[in-house]
mmCIF file of C-alpha atoms in Angstrom:
data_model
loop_
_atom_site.group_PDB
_atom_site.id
_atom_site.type_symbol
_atom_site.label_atom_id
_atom_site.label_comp_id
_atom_site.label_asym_id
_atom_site.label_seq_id
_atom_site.Cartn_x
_atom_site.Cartn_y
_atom_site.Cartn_z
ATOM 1 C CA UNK D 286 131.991 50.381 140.183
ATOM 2 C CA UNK D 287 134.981 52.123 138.411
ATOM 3 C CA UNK D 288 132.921 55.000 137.183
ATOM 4 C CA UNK D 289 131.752 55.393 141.441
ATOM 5 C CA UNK D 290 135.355 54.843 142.639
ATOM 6 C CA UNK D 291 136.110 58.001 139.655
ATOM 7 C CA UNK D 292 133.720 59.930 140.856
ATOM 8 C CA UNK D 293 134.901 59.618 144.472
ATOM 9 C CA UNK D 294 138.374 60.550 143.812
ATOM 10 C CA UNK D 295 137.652 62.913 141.428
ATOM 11 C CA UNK D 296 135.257 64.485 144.606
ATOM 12 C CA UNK D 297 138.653 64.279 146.582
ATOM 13 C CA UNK D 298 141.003 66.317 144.139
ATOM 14 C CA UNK D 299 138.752 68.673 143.207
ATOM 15 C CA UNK D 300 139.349 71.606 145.735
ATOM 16 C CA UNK D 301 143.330 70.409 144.903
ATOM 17 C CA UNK D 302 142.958 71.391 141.082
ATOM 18 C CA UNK D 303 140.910 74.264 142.050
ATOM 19 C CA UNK D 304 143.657 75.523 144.517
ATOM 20 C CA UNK D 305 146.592 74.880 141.793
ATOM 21 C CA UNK D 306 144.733 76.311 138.948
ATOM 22 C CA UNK D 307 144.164 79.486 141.431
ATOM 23 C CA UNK D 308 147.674 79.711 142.051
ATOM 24 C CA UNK D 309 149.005 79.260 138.113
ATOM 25 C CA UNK D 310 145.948 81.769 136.689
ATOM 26 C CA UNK D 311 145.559 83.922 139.515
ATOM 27 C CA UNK D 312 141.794 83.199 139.161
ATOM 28 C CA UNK D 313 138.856 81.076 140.563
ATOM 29 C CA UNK D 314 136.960 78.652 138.818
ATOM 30 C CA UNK D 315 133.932 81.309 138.327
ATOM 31 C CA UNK D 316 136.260 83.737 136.419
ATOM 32 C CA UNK D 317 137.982 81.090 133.878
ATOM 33 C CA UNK D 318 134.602 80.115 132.989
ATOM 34 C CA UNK D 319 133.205 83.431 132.326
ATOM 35 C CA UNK D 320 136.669 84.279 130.482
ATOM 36 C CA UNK D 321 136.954 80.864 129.043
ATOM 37 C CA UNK D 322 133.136 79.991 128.296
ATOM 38 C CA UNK D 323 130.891 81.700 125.428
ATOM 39 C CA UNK D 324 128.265 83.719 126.446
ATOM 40 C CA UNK D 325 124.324 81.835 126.323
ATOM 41 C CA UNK D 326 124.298 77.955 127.345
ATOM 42 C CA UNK D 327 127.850 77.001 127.586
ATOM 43 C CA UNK D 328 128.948 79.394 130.179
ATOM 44 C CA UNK D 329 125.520 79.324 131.687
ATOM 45 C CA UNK D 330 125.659 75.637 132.269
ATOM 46 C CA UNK D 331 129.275 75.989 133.763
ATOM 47 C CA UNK D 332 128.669 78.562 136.106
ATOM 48 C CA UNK D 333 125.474 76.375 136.927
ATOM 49 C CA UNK D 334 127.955 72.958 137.976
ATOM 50 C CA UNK D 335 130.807 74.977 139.321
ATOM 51 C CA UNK D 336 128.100 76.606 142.029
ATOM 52 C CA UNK D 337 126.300 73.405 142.531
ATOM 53 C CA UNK D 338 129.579 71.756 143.325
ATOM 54 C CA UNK D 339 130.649 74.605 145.698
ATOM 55 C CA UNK D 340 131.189 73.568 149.335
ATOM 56 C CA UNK D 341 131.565 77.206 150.559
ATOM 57 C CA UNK D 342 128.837 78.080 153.129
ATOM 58 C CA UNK D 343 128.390 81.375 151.668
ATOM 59 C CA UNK D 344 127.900 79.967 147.902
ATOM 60 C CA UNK D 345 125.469 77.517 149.489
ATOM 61 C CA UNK D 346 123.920 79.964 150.996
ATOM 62 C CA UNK D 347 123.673 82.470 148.007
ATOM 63 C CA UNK D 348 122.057 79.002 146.078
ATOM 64 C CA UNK D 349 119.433 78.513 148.663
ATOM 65 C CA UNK D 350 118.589 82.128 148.801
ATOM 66 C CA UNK D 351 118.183 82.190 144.970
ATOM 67 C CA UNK D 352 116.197 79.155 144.244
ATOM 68 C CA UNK D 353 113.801 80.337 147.304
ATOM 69 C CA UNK D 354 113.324 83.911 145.570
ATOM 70 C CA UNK D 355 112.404 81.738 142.542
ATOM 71 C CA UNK D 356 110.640 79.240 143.450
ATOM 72 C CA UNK D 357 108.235 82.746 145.036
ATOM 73 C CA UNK D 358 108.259 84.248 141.548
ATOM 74 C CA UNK D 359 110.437 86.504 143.020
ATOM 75 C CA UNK D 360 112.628 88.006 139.834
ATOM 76 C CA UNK D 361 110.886 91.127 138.183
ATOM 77 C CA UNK D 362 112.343 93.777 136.781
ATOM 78 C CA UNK D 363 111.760 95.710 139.793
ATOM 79 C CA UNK D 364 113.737 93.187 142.308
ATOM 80 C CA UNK D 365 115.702 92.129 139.588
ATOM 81 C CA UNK D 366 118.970 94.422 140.002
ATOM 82 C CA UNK D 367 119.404 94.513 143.950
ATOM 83 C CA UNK D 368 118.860 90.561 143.635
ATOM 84 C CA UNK D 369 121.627 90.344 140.994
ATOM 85 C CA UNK D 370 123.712 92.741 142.822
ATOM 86 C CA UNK D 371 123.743 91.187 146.022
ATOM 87 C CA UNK D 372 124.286 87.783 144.123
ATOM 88 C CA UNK D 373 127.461 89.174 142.448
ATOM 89 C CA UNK D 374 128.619 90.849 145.841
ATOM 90 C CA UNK D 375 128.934 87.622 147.289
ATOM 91 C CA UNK D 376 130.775 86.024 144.951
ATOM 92 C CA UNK D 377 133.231 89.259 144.367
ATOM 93 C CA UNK D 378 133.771 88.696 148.415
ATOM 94 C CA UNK D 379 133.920 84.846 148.906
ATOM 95 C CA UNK D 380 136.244 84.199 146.075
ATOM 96 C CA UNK D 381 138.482 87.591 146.460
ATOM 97 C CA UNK D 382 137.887 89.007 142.986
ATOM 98 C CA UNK D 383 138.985 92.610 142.775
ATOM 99 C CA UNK D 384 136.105 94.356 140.989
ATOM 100 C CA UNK D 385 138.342 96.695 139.676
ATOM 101 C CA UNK D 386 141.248 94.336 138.157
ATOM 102 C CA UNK D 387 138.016 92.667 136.726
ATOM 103 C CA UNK D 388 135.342 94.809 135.299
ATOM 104 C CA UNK D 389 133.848 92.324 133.237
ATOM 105 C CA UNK D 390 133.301 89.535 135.445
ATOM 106 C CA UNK D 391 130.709 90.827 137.207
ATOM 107 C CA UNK D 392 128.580 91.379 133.603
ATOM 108 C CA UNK D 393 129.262 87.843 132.597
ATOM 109 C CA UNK D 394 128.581 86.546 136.121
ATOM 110 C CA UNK D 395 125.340 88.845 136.486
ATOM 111 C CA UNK D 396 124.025 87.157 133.006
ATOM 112 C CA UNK D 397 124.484 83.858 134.365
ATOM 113 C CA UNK D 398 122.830 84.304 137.336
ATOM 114 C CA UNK D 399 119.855 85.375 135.555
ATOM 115 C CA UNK D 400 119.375 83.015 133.101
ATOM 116 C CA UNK D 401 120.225 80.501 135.480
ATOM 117 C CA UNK D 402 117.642 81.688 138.035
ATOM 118 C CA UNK D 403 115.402 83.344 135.188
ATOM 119 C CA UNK D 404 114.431 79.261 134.307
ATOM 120 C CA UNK D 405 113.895 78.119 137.327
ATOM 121 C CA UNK D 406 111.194 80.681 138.145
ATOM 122 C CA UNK D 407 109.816 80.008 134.398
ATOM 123 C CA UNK D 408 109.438 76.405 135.228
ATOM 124 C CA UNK D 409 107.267 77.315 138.301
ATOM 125 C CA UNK D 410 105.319 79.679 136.744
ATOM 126 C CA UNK D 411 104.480 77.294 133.777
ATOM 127 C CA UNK D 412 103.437 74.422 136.369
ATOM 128 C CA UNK D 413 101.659 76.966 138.219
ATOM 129 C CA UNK D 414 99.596 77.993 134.634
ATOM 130 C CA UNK D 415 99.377 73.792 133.744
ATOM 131 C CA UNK D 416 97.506 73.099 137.021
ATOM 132 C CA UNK D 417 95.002 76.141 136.833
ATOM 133 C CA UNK D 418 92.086 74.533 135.188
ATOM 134 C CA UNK D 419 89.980 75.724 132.647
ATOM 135 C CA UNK D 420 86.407 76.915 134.133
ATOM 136 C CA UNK D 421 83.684 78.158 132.019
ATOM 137 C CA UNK D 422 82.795 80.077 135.805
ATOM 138 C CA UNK D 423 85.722 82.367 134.780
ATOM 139 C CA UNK D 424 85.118 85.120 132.369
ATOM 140 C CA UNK D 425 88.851 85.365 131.600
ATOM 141 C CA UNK D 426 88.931 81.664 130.744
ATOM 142 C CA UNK D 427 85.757 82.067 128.193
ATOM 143 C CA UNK D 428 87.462 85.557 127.130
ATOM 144 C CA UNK D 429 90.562 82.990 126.206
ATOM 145 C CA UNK D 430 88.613 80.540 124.120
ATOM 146 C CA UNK D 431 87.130 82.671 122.316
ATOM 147 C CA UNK D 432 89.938 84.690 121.277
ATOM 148 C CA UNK D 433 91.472 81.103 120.126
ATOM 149 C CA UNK D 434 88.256 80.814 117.919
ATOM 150 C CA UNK D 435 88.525 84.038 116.340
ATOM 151 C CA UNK D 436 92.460 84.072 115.588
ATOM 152 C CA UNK D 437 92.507 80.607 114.225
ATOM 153 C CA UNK D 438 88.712 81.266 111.892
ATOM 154 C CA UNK D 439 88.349 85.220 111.360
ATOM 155 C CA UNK D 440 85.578 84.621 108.980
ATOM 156 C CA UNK D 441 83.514 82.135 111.041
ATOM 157 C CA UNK D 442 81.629 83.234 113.666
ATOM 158 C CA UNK D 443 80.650 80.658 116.390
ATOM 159 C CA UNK D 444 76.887 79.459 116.557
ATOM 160 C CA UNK D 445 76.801 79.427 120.189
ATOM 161 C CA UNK D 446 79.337 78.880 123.126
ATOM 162 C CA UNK D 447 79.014 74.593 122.688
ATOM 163 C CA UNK D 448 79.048 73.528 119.327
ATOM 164 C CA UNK D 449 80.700 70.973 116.633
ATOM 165 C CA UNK D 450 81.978 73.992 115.140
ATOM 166 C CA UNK D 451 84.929 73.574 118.146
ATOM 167 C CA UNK D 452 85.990 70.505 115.594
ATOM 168 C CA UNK D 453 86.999 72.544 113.068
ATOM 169 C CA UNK D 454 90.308 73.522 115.139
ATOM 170 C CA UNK D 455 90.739 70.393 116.565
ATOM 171 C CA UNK D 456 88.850 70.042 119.818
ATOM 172 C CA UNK D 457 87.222 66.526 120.629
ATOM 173 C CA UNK D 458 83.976 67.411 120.972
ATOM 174 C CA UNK D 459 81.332 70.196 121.300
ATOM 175 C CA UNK D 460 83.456 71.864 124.440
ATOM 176 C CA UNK D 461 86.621 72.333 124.369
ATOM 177 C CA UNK D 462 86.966 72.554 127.938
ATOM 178 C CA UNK D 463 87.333 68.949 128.769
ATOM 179 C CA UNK D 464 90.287 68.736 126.498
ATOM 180 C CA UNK D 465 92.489 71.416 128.561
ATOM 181 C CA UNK D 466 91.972 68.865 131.617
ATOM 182 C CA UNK D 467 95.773 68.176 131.585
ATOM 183 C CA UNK D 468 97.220 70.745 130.858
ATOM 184 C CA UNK D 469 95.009 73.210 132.445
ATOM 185 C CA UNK D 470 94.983 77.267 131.027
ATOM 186 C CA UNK D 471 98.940 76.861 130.055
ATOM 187 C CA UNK D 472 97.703 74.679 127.282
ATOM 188 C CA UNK D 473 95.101 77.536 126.023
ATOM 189 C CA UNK D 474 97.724 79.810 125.945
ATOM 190 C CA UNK D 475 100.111 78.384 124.376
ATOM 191 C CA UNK D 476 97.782 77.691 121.683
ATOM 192 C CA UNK D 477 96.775 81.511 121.551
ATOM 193 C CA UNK D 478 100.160 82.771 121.777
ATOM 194 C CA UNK D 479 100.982 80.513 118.464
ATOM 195 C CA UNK D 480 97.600 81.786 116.721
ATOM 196 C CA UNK D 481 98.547 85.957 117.742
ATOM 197 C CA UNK D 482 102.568 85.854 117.564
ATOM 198 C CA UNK D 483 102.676 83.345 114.736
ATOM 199 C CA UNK D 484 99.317 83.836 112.507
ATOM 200 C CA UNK D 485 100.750 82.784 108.883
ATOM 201 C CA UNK D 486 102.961 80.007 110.847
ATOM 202 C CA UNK D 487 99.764 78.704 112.639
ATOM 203 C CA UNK D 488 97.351 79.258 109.135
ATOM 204 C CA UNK D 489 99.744 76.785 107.753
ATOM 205 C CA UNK D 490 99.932 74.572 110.367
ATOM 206 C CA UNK D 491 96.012 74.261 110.879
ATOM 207 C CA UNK D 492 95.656 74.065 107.124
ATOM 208 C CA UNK D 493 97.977 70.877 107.213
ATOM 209 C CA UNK D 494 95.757 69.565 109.871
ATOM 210 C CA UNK D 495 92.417 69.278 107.371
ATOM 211 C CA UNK D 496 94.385 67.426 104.860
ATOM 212 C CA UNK D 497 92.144 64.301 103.585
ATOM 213 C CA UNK D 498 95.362 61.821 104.183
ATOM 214 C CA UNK D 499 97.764 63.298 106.916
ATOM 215 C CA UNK D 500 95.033 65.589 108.648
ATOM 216 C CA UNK D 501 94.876 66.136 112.759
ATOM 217 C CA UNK D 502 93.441 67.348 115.576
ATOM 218 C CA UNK D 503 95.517 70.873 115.593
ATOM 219 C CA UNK D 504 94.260 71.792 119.207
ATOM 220 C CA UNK D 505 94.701 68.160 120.651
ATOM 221 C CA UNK D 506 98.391 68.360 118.977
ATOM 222 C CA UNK D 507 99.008 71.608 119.934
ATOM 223 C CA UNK D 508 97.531 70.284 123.682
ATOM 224 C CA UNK D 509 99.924 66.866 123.527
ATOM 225 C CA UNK D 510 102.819 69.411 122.510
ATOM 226 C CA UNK D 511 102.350 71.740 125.360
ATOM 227 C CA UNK D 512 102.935 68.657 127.948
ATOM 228 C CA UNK D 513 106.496 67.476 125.896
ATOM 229 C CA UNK D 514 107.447 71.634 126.150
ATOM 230 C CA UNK D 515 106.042 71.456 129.609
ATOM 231 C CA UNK D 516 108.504 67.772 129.782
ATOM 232 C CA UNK D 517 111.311 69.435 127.832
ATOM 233 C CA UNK D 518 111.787 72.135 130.710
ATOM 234 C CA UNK D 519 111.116 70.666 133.661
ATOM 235 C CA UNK D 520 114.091 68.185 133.075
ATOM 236 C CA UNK D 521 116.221 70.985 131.943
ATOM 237 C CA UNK D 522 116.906 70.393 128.412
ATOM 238 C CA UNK D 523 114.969 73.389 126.902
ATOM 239 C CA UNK D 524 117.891 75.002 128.889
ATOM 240 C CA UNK D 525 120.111 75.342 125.843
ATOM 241 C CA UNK D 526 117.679 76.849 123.908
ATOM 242 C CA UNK D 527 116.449 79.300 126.399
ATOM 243 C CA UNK D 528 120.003 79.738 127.888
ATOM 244 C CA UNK D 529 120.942 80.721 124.154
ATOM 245 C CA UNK D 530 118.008 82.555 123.088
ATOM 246 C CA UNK D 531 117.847 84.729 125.954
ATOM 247 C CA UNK D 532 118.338 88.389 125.919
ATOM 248 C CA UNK D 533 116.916 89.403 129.418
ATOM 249 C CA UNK D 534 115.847 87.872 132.438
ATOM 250 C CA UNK D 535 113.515 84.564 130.596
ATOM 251 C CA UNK D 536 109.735 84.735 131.375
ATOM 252 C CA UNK D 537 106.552 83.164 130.449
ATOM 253 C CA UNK D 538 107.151 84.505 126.627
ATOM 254 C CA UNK D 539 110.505 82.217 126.053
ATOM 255 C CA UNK D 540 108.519 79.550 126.952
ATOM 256 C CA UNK D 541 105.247 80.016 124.440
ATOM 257 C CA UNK D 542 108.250 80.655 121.784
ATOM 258 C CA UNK D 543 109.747 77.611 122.382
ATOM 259 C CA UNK D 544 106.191 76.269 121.957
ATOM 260 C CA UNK D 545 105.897 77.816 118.508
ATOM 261 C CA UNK D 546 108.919 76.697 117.068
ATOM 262 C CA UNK D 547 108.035 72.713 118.768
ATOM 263 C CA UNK D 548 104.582 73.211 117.113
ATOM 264 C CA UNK D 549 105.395 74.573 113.312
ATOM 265 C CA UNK D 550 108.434 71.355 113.080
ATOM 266 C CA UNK D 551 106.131 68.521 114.554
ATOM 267 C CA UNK D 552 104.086 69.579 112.027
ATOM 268 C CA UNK D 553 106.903 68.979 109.099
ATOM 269 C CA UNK D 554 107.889 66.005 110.734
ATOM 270 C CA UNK D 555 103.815 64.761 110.689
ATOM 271 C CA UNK D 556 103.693 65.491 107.149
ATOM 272 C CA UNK D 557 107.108 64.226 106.195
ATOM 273 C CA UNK D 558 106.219 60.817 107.935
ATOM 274 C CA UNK D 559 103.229 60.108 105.906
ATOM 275 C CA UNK D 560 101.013 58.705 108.444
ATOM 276 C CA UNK D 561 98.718 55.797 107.678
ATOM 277 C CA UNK D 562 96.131 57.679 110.243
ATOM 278 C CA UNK D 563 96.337 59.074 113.549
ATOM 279 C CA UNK D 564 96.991 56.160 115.437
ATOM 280 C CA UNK D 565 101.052 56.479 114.662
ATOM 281 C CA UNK D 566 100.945 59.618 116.621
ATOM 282 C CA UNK D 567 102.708 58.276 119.496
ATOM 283 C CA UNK D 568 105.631 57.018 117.657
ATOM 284 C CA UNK D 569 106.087 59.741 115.436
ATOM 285 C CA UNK D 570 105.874 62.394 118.423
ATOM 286 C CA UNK D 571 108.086 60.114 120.107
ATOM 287 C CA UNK D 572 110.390 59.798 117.417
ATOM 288 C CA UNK D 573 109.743 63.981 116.818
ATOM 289 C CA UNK D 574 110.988 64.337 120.726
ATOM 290 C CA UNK D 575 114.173 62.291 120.159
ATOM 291 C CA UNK D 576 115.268 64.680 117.154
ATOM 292 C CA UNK D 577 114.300 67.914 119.777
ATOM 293 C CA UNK D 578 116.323 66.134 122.547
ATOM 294 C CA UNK D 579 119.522 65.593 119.774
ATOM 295 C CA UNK D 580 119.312 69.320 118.737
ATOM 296 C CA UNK D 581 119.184 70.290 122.127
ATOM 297 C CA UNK D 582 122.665 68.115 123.198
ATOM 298 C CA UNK D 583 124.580 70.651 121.190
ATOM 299 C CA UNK D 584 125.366 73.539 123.761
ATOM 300 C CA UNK D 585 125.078 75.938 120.943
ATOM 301 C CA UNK D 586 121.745 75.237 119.453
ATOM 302 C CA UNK D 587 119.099 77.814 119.202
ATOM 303 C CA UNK D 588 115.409 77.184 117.959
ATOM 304 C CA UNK D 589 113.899 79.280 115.546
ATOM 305 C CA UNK D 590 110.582 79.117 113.373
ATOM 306 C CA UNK D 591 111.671 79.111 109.330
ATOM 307 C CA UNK D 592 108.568 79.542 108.066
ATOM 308 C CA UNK D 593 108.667 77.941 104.496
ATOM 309 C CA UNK D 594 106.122 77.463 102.087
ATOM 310 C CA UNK D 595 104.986 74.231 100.413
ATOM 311 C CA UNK D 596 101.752 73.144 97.916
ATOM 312 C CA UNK D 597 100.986 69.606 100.463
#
């Protein structure tokens, strides 16, 4: 009840502060943060509140005109610049910021717009790519598999299109298509973005996966870890990581990254766990998530693979 009746008052004085911290800095809230805040996930995430919090119509309306442009996949690089121009425009207008007193706010502002904006349309296209499902009817999709195959076992060429040979990487049975079911094609590529970007990373990590003790299913895994990626974004708290890692507007690639680097640590973690058999997955991936979810509290964090050799 006290935290609600907080809350409420705290709703109340808010435009108050805001007006008296105007009048002492001779600046809005927008500008102290991109002044105040460093650049990746820290400013991004304040910029992010202080707009959600906005009750100006036009900042509303700037909100609702962004999430609709990227919730339609809207950002390229060809829209990109008139979308993050008009964006800034607004802004430079509602809140009276002379762009000329300021020069740097707009570059800071810009940058949070886009990685701000940038993730939302990632999230859509990822769902969009998770409920696609795989269908041996499409020659792209059988194009995929196959590449998988021959990243992941250069010097082993497939029998036929359904075989046991699909076990060797991981798959269930004799098709790997039924194991893609929930995940649909974004699993697949994950797993071939992993195998292409990261081949010494994923040799290791598939070599781990046929040990006699601590072995695994490397494509199930690397399935199960595409839905706690898939998890990790939708409830926003791969945005640190993306936020930080982020050079340029974030697409489909900071995503399979982020995959990589969730992929090569489970696998540490497995090891370092010493499973009895497979059947602790669940906890251990559970307990793996937890650890991901800790890193990712820390505004500043910033995921990247150390690949590091070992004689398990």
């Amino acid at each position: 009840m006290f935290v609600y009746i907080w809350s409420l008052v705290c709703w109340y004085l808010r435009p108050f502060v805001k007006w008296l911290l105007r009048q002492t800095t001779q600046m809005c809230e927008l500008q102290r943060i991109c002044y105040g805040q460093p650049s990746g996930a820290p400013r991004a995430f304040a910029v992010e509140e202080s707009l959600r919090r906005s009750r100006d119509a036009n900042i509303r309306t700037l909100i609702a005109y962004l999430n609709d442009i990227a919730d339609q996949r809207g950002i390229s690089t060809k829209t990109e610049r008139k979308i993050l121009e008009e964006a800034i425009r607004t802004v430079l207008v509602t809140k009276r910021i002379n762009p000329t007193a300021h020069p740097d706010f707009a570059k800071s502002f810009g940058k949070c717009i886009e990685l701000i904006w940038g993730y939302r349309q990632l999230c859509v296209e990822c769902e969009e790519l998770r409920r696609t499902p795989y269908s041996t009817d499409n020659p792209e999709h059988e194009q995929l598999l196959l590449k998988l195959w021959n990243l992941l076992m250069p010097y082993e060429p497939l029998d036929a299109r359904v075989t046991k040979q699909w076990q060797e990487i991981g798959f269930q049975g004799d098709d790997p298509k039924t194991d893609f079911r929930g995940m649909g094609i974004l699993g697949l590529e994950n797993l071939i973005y992993f195998a292409q970007e990261y081949p010494s990373a994923a040799t290791h990590v598939l070599s781990h996966s046929t040990h006699p003790r601590y072995g695994y299913a490397f494509a199930i895994v690397g399935i199960n870890l595409t839905s706690m990626a898939l998890k990790l974004l939708r409830d926003g708290s791969a945005k640190t990581h993306i936020y930080n890692s982020s050079k340029t507007l974030p697409t489909i690639r900071a995503f399979h990254q982020f995959y990589c680097y969730l992929f090569y640590e489970f696998d540490g973690f497995w090891i370092e766990s010493k499973p009895s058999n497979m059947m602790e997955f669940s906890s251990i991936q559970e307990k793996f998530e937890n650890s991901i979810r800790m890193a990712l509290a820390n505004p500043s964090t910033v995921f990247r693979i150390n690949l590091a050799v070992d004689n398990i």
